[in-house]
PDB file of C-alpha atoms in Angstrom:
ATOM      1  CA  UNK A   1       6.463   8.452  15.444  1.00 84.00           C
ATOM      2  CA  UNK A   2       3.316   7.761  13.387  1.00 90.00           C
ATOM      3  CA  UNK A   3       2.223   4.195  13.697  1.00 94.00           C
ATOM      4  CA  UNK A   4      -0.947   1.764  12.853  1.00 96.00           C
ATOM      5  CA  UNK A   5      -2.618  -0.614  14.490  1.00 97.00           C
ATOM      6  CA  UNK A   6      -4.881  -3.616  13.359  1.00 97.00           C
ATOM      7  CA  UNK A   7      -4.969  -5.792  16.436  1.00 95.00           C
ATOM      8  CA  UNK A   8      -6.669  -8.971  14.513  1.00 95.00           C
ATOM      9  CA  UNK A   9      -4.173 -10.821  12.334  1.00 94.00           C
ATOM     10  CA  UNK A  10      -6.893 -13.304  11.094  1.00 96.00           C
ATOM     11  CA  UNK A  11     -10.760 -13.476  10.770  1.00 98.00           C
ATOM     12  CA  UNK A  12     -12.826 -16.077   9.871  1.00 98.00           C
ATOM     13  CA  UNK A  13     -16.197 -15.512   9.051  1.00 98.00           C
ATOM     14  CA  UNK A  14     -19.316 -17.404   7.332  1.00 98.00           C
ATOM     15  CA  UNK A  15     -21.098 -15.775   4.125  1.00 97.00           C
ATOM     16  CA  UNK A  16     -23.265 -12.815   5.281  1.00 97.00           C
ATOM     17  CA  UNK A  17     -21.585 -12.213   9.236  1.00 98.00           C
ATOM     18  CA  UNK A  18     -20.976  -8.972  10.241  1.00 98.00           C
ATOM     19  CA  UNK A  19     -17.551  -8.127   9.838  1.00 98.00           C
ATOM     20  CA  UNK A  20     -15.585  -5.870  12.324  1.00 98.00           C
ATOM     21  CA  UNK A  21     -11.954  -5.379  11.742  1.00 98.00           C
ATOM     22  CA  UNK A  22     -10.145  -3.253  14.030  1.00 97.00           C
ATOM     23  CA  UNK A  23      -8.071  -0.011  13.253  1.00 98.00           C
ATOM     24  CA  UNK A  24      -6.263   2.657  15.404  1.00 97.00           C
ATOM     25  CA  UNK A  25      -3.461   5.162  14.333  1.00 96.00           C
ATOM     26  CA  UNK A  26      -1.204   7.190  16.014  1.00 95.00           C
ATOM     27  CA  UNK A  27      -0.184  10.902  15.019  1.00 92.00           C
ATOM     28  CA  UNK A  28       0.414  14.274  15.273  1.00 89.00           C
ATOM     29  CA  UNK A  29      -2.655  16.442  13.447  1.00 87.00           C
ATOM     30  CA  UNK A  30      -5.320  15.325  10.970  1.00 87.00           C
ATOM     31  CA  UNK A  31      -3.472  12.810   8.892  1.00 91.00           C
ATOM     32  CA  UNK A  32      -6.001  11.070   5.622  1.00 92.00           C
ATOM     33  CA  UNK A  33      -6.909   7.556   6.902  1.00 95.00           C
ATOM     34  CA  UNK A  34      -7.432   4.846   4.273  1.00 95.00           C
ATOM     35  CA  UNK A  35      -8.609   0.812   3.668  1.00 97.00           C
ATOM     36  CA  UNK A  36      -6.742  -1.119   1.288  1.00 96.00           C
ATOM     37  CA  UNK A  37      -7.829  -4.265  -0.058  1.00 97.00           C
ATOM     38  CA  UNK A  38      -5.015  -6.721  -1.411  1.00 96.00           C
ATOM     39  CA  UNK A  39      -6.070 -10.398  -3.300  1.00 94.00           C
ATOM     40  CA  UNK A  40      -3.334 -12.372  -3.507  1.00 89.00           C
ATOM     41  CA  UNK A  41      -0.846 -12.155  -6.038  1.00 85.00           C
ATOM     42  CA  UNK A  42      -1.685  -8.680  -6.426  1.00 89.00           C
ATOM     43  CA  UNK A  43      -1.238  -5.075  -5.395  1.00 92.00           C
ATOM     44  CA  UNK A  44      -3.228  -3.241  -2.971  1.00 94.00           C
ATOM     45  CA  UNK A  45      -6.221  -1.696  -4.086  1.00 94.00           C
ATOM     46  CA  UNK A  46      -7.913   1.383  -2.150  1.00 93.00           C
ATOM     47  CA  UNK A  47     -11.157  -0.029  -1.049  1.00 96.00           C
ATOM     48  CA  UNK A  48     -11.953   3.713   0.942  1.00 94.00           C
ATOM     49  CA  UNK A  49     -10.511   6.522   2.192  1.00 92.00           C
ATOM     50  CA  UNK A  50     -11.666   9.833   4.657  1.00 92.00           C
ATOM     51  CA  UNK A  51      -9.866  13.380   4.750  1.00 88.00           C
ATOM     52  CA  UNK A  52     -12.145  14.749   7.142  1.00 84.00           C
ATOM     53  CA  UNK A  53     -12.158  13.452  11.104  1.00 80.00           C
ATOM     54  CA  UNK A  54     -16.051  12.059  11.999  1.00 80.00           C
ATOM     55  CA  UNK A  55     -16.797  11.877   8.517  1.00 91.00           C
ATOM     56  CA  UNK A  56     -17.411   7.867   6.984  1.00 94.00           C
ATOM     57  CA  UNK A  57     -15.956   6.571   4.110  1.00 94.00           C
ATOM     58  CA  UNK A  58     -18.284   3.809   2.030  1.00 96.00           C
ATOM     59  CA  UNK A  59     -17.534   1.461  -0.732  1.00 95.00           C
ATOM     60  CA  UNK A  60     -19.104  -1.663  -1.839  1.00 94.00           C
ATOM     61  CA  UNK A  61     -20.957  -2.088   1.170  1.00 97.00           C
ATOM     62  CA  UNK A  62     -17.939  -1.327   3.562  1.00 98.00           C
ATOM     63  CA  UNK A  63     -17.422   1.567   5.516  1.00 97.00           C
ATOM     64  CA  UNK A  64     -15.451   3.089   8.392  1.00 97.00           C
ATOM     65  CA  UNK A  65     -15.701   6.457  10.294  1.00 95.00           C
ATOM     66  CA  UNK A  66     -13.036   8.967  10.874  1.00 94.00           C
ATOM     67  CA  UNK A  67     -13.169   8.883  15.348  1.00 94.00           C
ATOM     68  CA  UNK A  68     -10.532  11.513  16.012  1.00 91.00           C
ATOM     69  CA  UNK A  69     -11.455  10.825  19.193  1.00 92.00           C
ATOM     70  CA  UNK A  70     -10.865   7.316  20.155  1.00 94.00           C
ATOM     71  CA  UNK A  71      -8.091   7.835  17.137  1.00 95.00           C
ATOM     72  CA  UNK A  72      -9.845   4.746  15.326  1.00 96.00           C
ATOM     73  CA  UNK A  73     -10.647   4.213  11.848  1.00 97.00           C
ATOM     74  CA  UNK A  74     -12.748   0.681  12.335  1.00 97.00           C
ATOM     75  CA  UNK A  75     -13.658  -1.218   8.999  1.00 98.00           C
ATOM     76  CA  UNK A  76     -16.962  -2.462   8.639  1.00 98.00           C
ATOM     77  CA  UNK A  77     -19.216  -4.524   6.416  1.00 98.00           C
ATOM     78  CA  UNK A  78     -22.986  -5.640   7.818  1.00 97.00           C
ATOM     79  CA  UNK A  79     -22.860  -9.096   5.452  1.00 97.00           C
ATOM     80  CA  UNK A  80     -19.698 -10.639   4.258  1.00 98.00           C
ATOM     81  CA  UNK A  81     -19.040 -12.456   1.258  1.00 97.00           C
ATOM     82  CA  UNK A  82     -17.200 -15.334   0.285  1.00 97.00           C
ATOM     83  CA  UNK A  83     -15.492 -12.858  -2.750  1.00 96.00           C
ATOM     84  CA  UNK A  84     -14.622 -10.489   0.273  1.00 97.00           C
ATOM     85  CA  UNK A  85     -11.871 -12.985   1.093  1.00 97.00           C
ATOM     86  CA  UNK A  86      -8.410 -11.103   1.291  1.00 97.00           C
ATOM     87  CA  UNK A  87      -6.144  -9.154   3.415  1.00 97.00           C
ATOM     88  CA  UNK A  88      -7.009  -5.454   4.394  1.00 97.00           C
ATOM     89  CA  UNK A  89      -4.657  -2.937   5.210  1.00 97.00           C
ATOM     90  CA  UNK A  90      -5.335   0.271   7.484  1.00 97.00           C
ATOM     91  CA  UNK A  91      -3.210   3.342   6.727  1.00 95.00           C
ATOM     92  CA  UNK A  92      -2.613   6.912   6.689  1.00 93.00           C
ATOM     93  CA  UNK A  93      -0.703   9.889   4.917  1.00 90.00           C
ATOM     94  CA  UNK A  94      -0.349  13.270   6.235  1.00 84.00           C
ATOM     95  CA  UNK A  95      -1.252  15.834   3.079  1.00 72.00           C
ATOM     96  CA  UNK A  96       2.126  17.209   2.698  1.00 73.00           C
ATOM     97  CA  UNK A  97       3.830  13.508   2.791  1.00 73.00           C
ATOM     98  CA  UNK A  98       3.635  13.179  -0.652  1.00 74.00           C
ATOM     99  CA  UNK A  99       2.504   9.411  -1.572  1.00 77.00           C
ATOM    100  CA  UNK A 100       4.062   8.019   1.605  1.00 85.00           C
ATOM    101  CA  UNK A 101       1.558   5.950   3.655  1.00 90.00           C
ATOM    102  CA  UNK A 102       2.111   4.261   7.158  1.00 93.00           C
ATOM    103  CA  UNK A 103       0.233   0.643   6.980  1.00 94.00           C
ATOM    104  CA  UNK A 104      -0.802  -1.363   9.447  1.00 95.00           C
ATOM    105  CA  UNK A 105      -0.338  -5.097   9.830  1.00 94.00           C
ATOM    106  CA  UNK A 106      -2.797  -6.278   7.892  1.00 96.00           C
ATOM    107  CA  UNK A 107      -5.812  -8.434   8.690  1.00 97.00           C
ATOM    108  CA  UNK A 108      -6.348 -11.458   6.643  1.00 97.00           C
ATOM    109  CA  UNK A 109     -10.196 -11.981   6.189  1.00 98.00           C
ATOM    110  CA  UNK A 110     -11.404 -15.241   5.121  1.00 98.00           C
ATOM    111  CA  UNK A 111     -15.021 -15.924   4.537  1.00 98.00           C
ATOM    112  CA  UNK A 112     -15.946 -19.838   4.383  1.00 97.00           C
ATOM    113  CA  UNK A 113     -19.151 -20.262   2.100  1.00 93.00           C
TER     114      UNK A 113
ATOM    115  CA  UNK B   1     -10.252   5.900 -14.315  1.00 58.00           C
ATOM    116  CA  UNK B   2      -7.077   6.140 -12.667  1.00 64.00           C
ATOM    117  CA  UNK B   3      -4.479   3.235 -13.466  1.00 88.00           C
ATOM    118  CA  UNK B   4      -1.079   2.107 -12.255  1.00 94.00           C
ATOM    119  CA  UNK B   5       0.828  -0.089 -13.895  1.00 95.00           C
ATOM    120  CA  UNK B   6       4.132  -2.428 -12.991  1.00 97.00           C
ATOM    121  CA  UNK B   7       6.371  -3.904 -15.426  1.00 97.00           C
ATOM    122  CA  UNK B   8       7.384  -6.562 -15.494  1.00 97.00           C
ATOM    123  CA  UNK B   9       4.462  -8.763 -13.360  1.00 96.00           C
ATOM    124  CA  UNK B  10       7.583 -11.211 -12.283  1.00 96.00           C
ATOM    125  CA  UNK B  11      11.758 -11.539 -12.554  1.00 96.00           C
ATOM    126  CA  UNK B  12      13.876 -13.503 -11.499  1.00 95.00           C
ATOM    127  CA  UNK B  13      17.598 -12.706 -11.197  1.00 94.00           C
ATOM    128  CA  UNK B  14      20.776 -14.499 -10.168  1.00 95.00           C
ATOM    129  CA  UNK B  15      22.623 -13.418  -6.475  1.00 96.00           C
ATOM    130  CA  UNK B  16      24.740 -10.614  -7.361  1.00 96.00           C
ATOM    131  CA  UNK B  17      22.729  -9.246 -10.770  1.00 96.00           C
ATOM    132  CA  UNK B  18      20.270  -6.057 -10.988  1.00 96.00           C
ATOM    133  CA  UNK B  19      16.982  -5.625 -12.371  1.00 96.00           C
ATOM    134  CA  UNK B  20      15.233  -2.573 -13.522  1.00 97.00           C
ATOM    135  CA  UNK B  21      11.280  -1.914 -13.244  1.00 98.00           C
ATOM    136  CA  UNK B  22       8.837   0.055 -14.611  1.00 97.00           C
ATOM    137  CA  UNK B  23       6.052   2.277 -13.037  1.00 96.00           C
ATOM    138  CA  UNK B  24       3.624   3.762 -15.605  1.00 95.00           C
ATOM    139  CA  UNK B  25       0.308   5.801 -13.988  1.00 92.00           C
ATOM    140  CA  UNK B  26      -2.401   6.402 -16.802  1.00 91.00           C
ATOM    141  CA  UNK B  27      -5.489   8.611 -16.703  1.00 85.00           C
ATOM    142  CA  UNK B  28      -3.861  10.709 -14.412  1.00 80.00           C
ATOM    143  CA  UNK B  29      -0.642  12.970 -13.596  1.00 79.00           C
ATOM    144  CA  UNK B  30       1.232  11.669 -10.665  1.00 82.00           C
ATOM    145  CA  UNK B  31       2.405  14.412  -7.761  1.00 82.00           C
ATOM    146  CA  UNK B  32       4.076  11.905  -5.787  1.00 87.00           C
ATOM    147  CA  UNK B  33       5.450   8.511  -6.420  1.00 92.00           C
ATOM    148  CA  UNK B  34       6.301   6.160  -3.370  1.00 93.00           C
ATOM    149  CA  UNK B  35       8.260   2.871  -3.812  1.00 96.00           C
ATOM    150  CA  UNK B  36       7.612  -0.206  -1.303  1.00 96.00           C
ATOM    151  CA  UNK B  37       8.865  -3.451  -0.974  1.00 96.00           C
ATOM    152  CA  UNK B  38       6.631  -6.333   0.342  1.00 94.00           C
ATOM    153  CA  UNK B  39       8.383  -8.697   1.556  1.00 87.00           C
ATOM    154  CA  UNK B  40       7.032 -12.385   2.842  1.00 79.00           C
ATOM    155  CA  UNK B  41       6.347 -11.707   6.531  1.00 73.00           C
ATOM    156  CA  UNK B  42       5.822  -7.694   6.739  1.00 68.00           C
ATOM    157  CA  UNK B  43       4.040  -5.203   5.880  1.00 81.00           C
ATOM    158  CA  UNK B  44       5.174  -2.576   3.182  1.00 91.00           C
ATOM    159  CA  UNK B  45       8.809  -1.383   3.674  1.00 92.00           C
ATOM    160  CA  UNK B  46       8.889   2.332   2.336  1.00 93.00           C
ATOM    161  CA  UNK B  47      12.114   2.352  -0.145  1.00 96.00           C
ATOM    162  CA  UNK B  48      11.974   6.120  -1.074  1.00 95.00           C
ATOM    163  CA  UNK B  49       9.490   9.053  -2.132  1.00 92.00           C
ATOM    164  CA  UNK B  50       9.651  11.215  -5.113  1.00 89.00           C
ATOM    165  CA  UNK B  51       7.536  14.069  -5.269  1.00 83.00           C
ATOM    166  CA  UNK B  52       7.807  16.609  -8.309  1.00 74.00           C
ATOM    167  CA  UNK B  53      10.228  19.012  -8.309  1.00 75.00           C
ATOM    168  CA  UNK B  54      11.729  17.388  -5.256  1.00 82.00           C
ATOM    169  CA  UNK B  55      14.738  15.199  -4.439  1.00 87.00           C
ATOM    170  CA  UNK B  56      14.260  12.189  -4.232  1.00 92.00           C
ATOM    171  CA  UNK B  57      14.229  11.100  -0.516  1.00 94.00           C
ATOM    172  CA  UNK B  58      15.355   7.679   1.264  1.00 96.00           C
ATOM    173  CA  UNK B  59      14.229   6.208   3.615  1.00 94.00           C
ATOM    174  CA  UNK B  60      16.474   4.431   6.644  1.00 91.00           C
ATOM    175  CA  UNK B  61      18.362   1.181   4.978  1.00 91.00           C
ATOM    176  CA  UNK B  62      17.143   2.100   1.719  1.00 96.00           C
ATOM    177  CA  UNK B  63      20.015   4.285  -0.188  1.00 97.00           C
ATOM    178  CA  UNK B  64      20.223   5.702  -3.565  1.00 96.00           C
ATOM    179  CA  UNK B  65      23.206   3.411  -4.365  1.00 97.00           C
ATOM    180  CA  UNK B  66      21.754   0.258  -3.807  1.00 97.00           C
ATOM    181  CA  UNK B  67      18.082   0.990  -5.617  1.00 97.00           C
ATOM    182  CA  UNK B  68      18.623   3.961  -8.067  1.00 97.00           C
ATOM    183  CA  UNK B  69      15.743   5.430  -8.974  1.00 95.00           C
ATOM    184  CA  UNK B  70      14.097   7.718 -12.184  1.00 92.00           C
ATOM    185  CA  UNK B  71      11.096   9.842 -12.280  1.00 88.00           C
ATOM    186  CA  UNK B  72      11.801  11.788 -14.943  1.00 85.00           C
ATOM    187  CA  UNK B  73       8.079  12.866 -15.584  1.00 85.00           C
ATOM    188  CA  UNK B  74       4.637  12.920 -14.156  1.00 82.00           C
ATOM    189  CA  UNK B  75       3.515   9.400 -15.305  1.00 88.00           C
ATOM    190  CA  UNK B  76       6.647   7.342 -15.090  1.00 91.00           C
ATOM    191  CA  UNK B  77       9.296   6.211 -12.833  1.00 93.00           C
ATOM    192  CA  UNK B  78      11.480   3.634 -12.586  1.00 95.00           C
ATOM    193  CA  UNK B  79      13.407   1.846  -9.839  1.00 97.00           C
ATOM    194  CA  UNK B  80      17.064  -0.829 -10.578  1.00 98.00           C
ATOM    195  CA  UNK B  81      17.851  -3.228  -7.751  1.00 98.00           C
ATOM    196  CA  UNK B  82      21.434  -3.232  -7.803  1.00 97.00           C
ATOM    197  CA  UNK B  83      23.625  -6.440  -6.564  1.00 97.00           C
ATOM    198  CA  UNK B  84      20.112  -8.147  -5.734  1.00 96.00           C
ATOM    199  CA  UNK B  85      20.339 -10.859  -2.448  1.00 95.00           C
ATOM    200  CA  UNK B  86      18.250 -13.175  -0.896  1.00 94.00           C
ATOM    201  CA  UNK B  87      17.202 -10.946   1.192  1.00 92.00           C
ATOM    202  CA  UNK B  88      15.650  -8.361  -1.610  1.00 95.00           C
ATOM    203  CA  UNK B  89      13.052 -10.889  -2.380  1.00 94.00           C
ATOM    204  CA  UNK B  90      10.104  -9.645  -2.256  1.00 94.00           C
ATOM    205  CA  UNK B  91       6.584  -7.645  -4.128  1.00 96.00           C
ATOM    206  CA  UNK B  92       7.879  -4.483  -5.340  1.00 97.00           C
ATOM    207  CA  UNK B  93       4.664  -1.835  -5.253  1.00 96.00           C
ATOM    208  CA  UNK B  94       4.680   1.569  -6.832  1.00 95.00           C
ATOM    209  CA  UNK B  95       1.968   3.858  -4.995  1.00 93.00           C
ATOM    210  CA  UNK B  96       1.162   7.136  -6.923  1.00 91.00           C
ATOM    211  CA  UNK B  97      -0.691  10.017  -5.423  1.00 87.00           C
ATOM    212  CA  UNK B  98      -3.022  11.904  -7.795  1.00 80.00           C
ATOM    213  CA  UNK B  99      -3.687  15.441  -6.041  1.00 73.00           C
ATOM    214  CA  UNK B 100      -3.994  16.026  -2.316  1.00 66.00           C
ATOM    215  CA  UNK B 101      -5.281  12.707  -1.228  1.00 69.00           C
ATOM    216  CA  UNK B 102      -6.026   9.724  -3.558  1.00 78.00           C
ATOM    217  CA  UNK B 103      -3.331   6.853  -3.881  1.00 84.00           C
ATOM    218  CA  UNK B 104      -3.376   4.042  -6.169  1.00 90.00           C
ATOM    219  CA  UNK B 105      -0.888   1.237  -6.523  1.00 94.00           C
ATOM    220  CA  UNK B 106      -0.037  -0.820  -8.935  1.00 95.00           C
ATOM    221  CA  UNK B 107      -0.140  -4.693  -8.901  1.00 95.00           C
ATOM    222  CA  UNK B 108       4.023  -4.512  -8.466  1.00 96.00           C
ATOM    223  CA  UNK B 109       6.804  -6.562  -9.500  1.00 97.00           C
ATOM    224  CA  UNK B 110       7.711 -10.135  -7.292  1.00 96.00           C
ATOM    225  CA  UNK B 111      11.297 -10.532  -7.321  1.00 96.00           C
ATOM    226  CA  UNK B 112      12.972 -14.158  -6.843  1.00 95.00           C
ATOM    227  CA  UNK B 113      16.940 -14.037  -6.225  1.00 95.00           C
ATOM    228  CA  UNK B 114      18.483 -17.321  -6.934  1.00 94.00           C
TER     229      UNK B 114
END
């Protein structure tokens, strides 16, 4: 069945790291990958998403590219704030699913100023 | 821009009782409406999809009887936890699809069962 993975649970991270935060998926065809961004106390709010395999998806300085190959969808952001601090949830939807998505984990990200 | 919204923000309900909320998407007509349930140590729990002019479709442990739910057009839906338990606790999100590909959520309801 479809799955996805986010192998980090946590990250910790000083103002203006690189962040890395991993992502791979598991399917049949060319499902729409997206990032999620959830505060707390809130929903999750779609942070970026990519229809298109090898294409990137950017968004307030994050950004992850569609690797059909490697079937990854890695988030990344070149200098982390302490705002950036929340969880961030990988997922995908086949275009005929309608608005069900298949998350991953979750990785919390917290950024220590 | 597009905009989901969940109401109410927070319930509480005695074991046993049922609750009702409300999933309004504005700026936008909804094509598909997904309920999820958050609960403390997972990750979203699909409850059921809607899609227009579709049944409304289940998914395993979720059934109809237990959390009835209303779409009745593009922009709204609704979703009643009957007979609510400890173990319904939880954030309640509404994800709506706008066309092929974008999906927003709203910021859902928490439900406490006492």
């Amino acid at each position: 069945g479809d799955s996805v993975i986010q192998m980090q649970g946590q990250v910790t991270l000083s103002e203006n790291d690189f962040l890395f935060i991993n992502c791979t998926y598991s399917t049949t065809g060319y499902p729409t990958l997206f990032w999620y961004v959830q505060y707390s106390g809130e929903g999750p709010q779609l942070l970026l998403q990519v229809t298109t395999a090898n294409n990137k998806g950017s968004s307030r300085g994050f950004e992850a590219t569609y690797d059909k190959g490697t079937t990854s969808f890695h988030l990344q952001k070149t200098s982390v704030q302490e705002i950036d601090s929340a969880v961030y949830y990988c997922a995908m939807s086949h275009n005929n699913a309608g608005a069900k998505l298949t998350f991953g984990g979750g990785t919390r990200l917290t950024v220590r100023p | 821009g597009a905009l989901v919204y969940q109401y109410p923000r927070r319930t509480i309900c005695k074991s046993g009782t049922s609750m009702r909320m409300e999933c309004q998407a504005v700026g936008f007509q909804a094509t598909s409406v997904a309920w999820y349930r958050q609960s403390p140590q997972k990750t979203f729990e699909l409850i059921a999809l809607s899609t227009v002019n579709s049944a409304i479709k289940y998914e395993q442990n979720f059934t109809q009887e237990k959390f009835p739910i209303s779409h009745p057009n593009l922009s709204f839906s609704s979703m009643t936890v009957l007979n609510a338990y400890l173990e319904d606790r939880g954030l309640y999100l509404c994800g709506v699809r706008q066309g092929a590909y974008e999906q927003y959520f709203g910021p859902g309801t928490r439900l406490t069962v006492l």
